[in-house]
Tab-separated table of C-alpha atoms in Angstrom:
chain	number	residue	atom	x	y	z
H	167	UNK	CA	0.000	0.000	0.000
H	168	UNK	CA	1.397	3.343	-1.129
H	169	UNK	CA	1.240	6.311	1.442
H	170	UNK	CA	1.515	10.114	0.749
H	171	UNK	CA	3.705	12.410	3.085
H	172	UNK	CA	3.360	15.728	2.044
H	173	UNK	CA	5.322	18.700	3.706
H	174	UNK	CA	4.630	22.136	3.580
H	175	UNK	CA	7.505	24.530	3.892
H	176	UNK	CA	7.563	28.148	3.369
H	177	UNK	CA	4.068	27.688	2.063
H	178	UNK	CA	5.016	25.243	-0.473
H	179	UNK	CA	3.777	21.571	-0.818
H	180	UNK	CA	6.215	19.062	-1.504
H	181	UNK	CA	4.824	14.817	-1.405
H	182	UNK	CA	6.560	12.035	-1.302
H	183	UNK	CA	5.366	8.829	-2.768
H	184	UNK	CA	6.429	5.890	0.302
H	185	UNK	CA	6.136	2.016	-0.362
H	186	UNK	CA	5.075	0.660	3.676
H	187	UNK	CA	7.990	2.870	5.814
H	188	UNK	CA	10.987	2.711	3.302
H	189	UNK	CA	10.189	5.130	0.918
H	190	UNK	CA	12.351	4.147	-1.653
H	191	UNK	CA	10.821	6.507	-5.161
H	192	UNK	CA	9.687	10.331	-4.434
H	193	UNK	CA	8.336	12.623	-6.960
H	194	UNK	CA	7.618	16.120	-6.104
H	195	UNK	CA	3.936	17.311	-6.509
H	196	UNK	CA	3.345	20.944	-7.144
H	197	UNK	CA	1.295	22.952	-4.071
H	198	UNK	CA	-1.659	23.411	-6.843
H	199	UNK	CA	-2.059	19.941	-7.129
H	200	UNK	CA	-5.318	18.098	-5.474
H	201	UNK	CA	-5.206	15.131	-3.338
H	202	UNK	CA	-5.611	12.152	-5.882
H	203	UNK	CA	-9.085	10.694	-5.285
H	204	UNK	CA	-12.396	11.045	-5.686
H	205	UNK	CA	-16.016	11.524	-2.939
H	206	UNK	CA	-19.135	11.014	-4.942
H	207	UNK	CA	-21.615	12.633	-2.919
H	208	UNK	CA	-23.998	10.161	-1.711
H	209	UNK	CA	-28.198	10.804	-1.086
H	210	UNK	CA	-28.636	8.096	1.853
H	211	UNK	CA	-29.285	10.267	4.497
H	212	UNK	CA	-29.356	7.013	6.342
H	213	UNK	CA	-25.686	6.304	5.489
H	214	UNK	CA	-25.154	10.178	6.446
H	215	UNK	CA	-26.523	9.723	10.123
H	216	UNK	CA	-25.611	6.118	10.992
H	217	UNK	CA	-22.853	5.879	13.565
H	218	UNK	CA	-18.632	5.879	12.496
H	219	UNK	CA	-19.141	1.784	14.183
H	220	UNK	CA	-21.711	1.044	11.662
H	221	UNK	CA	-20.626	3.027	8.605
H	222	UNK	CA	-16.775	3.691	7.928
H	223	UNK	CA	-17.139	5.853	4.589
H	224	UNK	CA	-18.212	3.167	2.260
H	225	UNK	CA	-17.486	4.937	-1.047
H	226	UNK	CA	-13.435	5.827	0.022
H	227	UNK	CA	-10.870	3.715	1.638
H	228	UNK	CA	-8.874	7.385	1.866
H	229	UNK	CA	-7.807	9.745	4.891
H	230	UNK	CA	-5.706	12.808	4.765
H	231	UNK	CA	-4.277	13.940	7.957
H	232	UNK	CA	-2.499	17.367	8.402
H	233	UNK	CA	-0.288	17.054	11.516
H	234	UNK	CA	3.164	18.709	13.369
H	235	UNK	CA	4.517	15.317	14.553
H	236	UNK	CA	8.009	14.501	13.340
H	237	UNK	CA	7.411	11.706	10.340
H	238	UNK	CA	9.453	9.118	12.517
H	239	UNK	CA	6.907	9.331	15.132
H	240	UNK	CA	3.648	9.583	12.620
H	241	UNK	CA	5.031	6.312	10.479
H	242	UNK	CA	4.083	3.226	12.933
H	243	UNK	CA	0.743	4.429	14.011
H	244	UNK	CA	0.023	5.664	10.576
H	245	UNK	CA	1.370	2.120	9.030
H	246	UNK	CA	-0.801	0.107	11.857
H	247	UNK	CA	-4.013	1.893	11.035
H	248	UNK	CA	-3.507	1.107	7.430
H	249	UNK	CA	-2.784	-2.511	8.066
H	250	UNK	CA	-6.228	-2.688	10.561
H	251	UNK	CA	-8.612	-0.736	8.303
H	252	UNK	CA	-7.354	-0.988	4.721
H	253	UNK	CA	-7.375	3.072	4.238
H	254	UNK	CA	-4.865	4.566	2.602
H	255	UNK	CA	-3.611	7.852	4.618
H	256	UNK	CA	-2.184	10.477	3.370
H	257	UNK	CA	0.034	13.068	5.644
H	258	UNK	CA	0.718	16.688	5.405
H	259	UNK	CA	3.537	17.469	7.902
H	260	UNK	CA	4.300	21.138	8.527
H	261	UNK	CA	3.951	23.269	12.020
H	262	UNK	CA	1.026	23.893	13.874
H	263	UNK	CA	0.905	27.501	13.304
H	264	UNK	CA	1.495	26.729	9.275
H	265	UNK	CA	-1.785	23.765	9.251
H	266	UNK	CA	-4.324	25.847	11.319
H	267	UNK	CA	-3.966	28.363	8.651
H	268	UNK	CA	-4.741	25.907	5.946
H	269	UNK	CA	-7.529	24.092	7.966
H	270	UNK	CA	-9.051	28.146	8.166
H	271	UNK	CA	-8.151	28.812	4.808
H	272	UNK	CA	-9.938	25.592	3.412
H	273	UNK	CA	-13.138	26.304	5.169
H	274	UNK	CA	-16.279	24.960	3.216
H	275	UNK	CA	-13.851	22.885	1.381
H	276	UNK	CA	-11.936	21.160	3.723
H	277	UNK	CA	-8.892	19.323	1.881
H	278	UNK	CA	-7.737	17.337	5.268
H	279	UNK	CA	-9.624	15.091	7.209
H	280	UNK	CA	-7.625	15.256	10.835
H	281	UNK	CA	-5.775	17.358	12.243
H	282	UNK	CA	-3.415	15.330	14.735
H	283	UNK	CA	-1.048	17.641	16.903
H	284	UNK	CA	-1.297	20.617	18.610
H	285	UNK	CA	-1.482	21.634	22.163
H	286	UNK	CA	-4.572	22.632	23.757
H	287	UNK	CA	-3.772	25.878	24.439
H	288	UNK	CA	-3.523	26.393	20.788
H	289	UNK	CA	-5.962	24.714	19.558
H	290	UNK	CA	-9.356	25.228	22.110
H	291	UNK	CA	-9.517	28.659	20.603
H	292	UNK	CA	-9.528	27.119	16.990
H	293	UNK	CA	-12.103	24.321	17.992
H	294	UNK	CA	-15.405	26.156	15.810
H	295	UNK	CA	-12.414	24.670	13.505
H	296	UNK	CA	-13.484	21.226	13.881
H	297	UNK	CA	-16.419	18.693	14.568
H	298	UNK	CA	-18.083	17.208	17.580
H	299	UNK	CA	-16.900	13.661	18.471
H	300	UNK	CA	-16.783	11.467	21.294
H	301	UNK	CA	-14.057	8.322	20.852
H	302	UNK	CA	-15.823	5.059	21.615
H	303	UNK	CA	-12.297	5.022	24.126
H	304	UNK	CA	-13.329	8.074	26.883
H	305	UNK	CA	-14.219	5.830	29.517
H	306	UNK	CA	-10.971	4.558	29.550
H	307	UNK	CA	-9.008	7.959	29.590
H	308	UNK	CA	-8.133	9.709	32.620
H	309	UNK	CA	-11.109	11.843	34.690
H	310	UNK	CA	-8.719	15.117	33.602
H	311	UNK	CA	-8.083	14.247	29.910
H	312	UNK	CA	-11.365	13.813	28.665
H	313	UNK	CA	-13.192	15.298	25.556
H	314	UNK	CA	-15.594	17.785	27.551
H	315	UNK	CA	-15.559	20.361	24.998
H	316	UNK	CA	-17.096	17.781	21.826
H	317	UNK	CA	-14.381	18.592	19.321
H	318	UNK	CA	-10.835	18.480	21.659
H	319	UNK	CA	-10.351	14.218	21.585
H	320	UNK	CA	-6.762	14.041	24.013
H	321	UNK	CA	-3.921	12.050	22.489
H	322	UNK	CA	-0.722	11.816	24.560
H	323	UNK	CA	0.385	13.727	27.692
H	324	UNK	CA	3.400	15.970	27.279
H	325	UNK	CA	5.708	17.947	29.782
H	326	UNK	CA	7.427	20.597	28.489
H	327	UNK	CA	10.950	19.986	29.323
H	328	UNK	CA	14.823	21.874	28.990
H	329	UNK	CA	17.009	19.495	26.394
H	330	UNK	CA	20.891	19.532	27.278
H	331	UNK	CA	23.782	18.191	25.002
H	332	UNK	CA	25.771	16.776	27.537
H	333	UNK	CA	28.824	16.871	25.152
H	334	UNK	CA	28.768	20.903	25.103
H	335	UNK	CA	27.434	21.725	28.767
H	336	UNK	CA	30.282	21.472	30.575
H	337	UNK	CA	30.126	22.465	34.281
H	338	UNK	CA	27.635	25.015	33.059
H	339	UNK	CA	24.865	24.070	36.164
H	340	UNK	CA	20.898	23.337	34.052
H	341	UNK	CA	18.047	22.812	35.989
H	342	UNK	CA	15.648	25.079	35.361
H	343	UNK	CA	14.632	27.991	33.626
H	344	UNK	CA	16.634	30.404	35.744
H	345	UNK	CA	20.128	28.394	34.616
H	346	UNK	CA	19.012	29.722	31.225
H	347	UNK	CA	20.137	32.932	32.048
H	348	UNK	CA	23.767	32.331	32.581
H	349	UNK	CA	25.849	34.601	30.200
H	350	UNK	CA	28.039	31.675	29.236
H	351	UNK	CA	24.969	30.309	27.574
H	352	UNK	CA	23.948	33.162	25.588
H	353	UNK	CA	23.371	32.789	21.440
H	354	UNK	CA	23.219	28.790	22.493
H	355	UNK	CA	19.602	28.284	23.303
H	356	UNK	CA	17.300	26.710	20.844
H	357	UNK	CA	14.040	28.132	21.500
H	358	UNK	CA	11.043	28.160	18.560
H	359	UNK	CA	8.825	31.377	17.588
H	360	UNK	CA	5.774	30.470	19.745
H	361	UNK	CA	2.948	31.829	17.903
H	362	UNK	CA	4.498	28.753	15.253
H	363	UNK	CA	5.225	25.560	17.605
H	364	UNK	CA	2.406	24.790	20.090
H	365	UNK	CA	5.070	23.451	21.703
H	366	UNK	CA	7.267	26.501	22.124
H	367	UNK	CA	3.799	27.919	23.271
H	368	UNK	CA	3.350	25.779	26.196
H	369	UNK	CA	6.866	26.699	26.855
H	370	UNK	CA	6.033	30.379	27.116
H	371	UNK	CA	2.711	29.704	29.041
H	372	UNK	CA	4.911	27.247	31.696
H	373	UNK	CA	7.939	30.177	32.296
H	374	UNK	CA	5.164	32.631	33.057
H	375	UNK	CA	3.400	30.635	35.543
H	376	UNK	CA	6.980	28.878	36.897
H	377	UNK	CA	8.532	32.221	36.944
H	378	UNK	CA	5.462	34.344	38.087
H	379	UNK	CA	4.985	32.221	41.008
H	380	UNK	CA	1.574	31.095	39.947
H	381	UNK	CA	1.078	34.820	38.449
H	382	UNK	CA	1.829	34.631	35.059
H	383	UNK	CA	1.943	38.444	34.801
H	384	UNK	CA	4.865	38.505	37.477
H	385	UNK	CA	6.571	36.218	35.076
H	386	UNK	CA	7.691	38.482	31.859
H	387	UNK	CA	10.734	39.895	33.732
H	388	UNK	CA	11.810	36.396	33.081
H	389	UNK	CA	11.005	36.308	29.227
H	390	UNK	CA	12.761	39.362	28.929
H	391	UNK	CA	16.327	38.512	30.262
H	392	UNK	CA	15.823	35.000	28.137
H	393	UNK	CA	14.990	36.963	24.999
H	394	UNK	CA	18.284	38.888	26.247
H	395	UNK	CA	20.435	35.507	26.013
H	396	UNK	CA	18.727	33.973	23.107
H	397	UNK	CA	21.151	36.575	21.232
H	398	UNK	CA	18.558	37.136	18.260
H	399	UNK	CA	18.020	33.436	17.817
H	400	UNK	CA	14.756	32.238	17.208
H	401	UNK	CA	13.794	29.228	15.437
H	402	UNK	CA	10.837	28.504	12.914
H	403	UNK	CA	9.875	24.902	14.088
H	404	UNK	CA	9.693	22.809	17.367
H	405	UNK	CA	11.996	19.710	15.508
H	406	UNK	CA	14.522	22.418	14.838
H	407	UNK	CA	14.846	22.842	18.527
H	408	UNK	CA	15.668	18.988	19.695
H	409	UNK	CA	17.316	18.392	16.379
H	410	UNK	CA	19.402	21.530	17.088
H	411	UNK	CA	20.779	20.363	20.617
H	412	UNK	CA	21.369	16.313	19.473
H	413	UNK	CA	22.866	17.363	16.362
H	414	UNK	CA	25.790	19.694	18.673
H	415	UNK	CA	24.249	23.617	17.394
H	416	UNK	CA	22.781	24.984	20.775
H	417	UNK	CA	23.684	23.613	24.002
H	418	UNK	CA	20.673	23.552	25.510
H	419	UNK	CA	16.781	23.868	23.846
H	420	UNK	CA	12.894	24.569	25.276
H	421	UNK	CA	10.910	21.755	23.922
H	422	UNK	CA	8.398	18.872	24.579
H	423	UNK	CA	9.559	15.351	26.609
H	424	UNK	CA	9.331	13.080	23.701
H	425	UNK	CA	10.831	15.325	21.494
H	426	UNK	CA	14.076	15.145	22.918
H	427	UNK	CA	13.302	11.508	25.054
H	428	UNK	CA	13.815	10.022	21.549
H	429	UNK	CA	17.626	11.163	21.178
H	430	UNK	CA	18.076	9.875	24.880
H	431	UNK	CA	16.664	6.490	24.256
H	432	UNK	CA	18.886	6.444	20.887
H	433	UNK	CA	22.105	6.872	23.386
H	434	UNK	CA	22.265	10.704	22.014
H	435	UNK	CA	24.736	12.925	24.052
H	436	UNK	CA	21.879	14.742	25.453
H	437	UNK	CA	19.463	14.647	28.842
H	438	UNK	CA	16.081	16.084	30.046
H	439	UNK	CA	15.477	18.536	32.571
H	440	UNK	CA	12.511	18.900	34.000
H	441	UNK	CA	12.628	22.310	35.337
H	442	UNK	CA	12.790	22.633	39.234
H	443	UNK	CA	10.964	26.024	39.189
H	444	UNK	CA	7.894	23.923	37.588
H	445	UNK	CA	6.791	21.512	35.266
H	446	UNK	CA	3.320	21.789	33.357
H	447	UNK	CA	2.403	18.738	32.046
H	448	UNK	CA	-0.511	19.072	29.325
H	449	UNK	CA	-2.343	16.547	26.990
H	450	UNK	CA	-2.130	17.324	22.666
H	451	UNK	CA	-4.759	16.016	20.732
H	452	UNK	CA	-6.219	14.811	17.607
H	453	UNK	CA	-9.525	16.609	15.966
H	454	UNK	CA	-11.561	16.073	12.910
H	455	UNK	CA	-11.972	18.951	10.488
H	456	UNK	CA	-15.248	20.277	9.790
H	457	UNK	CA	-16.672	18.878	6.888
H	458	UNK	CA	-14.266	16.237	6.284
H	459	UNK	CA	-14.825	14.552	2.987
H	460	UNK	CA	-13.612	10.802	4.514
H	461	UNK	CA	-15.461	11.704	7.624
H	462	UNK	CA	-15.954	8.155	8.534
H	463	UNK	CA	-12.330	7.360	8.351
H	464	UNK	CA	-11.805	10.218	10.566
H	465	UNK	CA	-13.785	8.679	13.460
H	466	UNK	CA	-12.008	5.505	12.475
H	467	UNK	CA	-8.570	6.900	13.027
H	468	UNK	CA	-9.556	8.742	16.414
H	469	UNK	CA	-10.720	5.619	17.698
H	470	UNK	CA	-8.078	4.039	16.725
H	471	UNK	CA	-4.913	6.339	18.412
H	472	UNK	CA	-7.222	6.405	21.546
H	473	UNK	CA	-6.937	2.710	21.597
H	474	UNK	CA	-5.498	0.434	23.955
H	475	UNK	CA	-3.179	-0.984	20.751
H	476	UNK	CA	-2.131	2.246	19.505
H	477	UNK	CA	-1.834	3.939	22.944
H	478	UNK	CA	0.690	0.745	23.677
H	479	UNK	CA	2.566	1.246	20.538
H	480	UNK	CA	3.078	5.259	21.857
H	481	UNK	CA	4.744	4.626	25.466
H	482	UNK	CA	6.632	1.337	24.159
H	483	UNK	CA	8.327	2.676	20.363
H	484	UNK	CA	7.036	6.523	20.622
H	485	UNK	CA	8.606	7.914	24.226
H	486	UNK	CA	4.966	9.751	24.759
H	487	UNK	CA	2.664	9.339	27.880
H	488	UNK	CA	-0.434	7.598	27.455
H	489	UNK	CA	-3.769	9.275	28.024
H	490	UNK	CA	-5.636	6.060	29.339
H	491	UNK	CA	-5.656	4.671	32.974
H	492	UNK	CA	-4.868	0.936	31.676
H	493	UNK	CA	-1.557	1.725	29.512
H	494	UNK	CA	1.889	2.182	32.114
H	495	UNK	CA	3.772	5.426	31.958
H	496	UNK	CA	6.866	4.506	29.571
H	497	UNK	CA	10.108	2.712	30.838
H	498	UNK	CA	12.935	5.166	31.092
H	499	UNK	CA	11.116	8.675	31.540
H	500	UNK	CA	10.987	10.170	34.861
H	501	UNK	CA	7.540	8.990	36.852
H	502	UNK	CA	5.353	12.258	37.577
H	503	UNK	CA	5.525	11.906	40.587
H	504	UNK	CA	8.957	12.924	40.955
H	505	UNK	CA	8.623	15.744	38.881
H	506	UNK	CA	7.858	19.589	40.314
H	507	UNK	CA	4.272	19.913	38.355
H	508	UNK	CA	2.787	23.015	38.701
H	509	UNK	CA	-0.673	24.181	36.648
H	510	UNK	CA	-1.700	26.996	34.891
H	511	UNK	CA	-5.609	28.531	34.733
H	512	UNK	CA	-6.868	26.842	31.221
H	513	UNK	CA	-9.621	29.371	30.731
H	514	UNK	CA	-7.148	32.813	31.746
H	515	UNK	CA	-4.650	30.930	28.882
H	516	UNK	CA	-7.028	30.833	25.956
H	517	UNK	CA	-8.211	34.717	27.058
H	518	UNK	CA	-4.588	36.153	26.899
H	519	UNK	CA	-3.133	33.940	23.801
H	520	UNK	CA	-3.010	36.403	21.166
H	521	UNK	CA	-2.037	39.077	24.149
H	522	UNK	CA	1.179	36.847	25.150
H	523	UNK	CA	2.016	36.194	21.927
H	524	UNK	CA	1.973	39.904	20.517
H	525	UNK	CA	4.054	40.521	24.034
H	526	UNK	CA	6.910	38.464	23.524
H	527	UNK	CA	7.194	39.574	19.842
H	528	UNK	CA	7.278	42.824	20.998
H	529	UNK	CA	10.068	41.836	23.670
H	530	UNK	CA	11.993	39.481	21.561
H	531	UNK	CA	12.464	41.917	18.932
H	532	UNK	CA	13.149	44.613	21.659
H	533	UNK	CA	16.058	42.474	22.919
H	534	UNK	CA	17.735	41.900	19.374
């Protein structure tokens, strides 16, 4: 079965044609180009209405799913679902900033099916964005994690986390955000443009609340001395943060726990901090776009990555946290309980995003 990874960057759509995971022939596809298949609309309003269990899009065996995760972590659950279901998925990989525009863009003609990725702190605002849908799998995901909202199914559970090359640290002390500051490390932090990375986000949202004390406003003093020893640096993507620090750039980056877990569990020359100031700990998700043509296949795949098989398949290949109460935290990450967590108000976050986000433009570009 042939699968379709296409990645946007700089606003341009590139595919690649895989066989299974190799990928051995690529062609490039230019942006303009439509996703190869055709939906006959269908009269049934009986086929329409029936429930994703009874009905699973009967006249496409197609999904396309627009998502932020690196391709290495995508491939096995994407190549599992295939195997189970028979669709063939196609993936558009770019940021999270870069997809919500499309998925706005595309209103009315949706060209994805799922959006998979994204924090929610970036993406309750955007939810209008996408339909209502309860996974057949909520009873068995924790009391905290569950879909309350309709459209906002939970998918993993990520701490945001410092990344350290241990080949380039030296007896430069890391362990937490105020070690950031150190002059020695300044121009050799990887940190990503938040209003592009949900990730670098939740990394904004956590130093404000860490920082502030619980008060996120007491917190910018903070953002501005980092912005200080960033040194002008700013990247344009959350993988060019942990990609930055394993591959020897930047000494130390702001990013997610399995972003940079993977790299330890490779025997990379790097470690994970988990800051001692305060850790927030929040769940990403996976959400089906309005309209979706394959919209069938869409309930199919949330289903699916809420499921005990595919949840299994995160913590034991994937280095994520699982969202259900019967899958085990994953071997060789630091239990929750020994980490510092610390929580921010959910409601006062999604009020002040576009505020925050204007504010440390404002003071990142003051700093240069």
């Amino acid at each position: 079965m042939k699968r379709r990874f296409a990645v946007l960057i700089a606003g341009v759509m590139m595919a690649t044609s895989l066989v299974g995971c190799g990928g051995s022939k690529s062609t490039e596809v230019p942006a303009s180009s439509e996703p190869e298949k055709k939906v006959e609309a269908t009269t049934d309003t009986k086929k329409e209405e029936a429930p994703a269990t009874e009905v699973a899009d009967p006249e496409t065996k197609e999904l396309v799913i627009y998502c932020p995760h690196p391709l290495e972590f995508i491939n096995p659950l994407v190549s599992e679902f295939e195997t189970q279901t028979g669709i063939s998925v196609e993936v558009v990989a770019a940021g999270t900033g870069e997809l919500l525009k499309r998925v706005e863009s595309e209103q009315g003609n949706p060209l994805g099916d799922i959006f998979w990725g994204g924090s929610l702190s970036t993406m309750e605002p955007k939810k209008d964005l996408f339909e209502n849908y309860q996974s057949v799998n909520e009873a068995f995901v924790y009391d905290t994690m569950r879909n309350i909202e309709g459209p906002l199914t939970r998918f993993t559970n990520i701490p945001s986390v410092i990344m350290v090359n241990t080949d380039l640290i030296g007896d430069i002390k890391v362990e937490g955000y105020e070690d950031l500051l150190n002059p020695a490390l300044k121009g050799k932090i990887a940190h990503c443009d938040p209003s592009k990375s949900s990730s670098s986000y939740e990394h904004l949202i956590n130093m404000l609340y860490a920082m502030g004390k619980g008060d996120p406003e007491q917190g910018w003093d903070y953002v501005q001395k980092l912005c200080e020893n960033l040194d002008g640096k700013l990247l344009s993507g959350s993988s060019a943060v942990y990609k930055g620090v394993a591959d020897g750039e930047y000494t130390v980056g702001l990013t997610f726990e399995e972003g940079g877990a993977k790299y330890v569990a490779d025997g990379a020359p790097v470690k994970l901090v988990y800051m001692k100031e305060g850790v927030i700990s929040k769940p990403d998700g996976v959400y089906i776009i309005k309209g979706a043509k394959n919209m069938g296949n869409a309930k199919k795949f949330i289903d699916f990555v809420t499921g005990k098989d595919a949840q299994t398949i995160i913590i034991e290949q994937l280095n994520r946290r699982s969202v259900r109460t019967d899958v085990p935290a994953p071997n060789g990450l630091e239990k929750l309980e020994n980490i510092n967590l610390i929580y921010d108000d959910q409601n006062l976050v999604v009020e002040k995003k576009q505020e925050w986000l204007d504010k440390f433009k404002d003071i990142f570009t003051s700093a240069q």
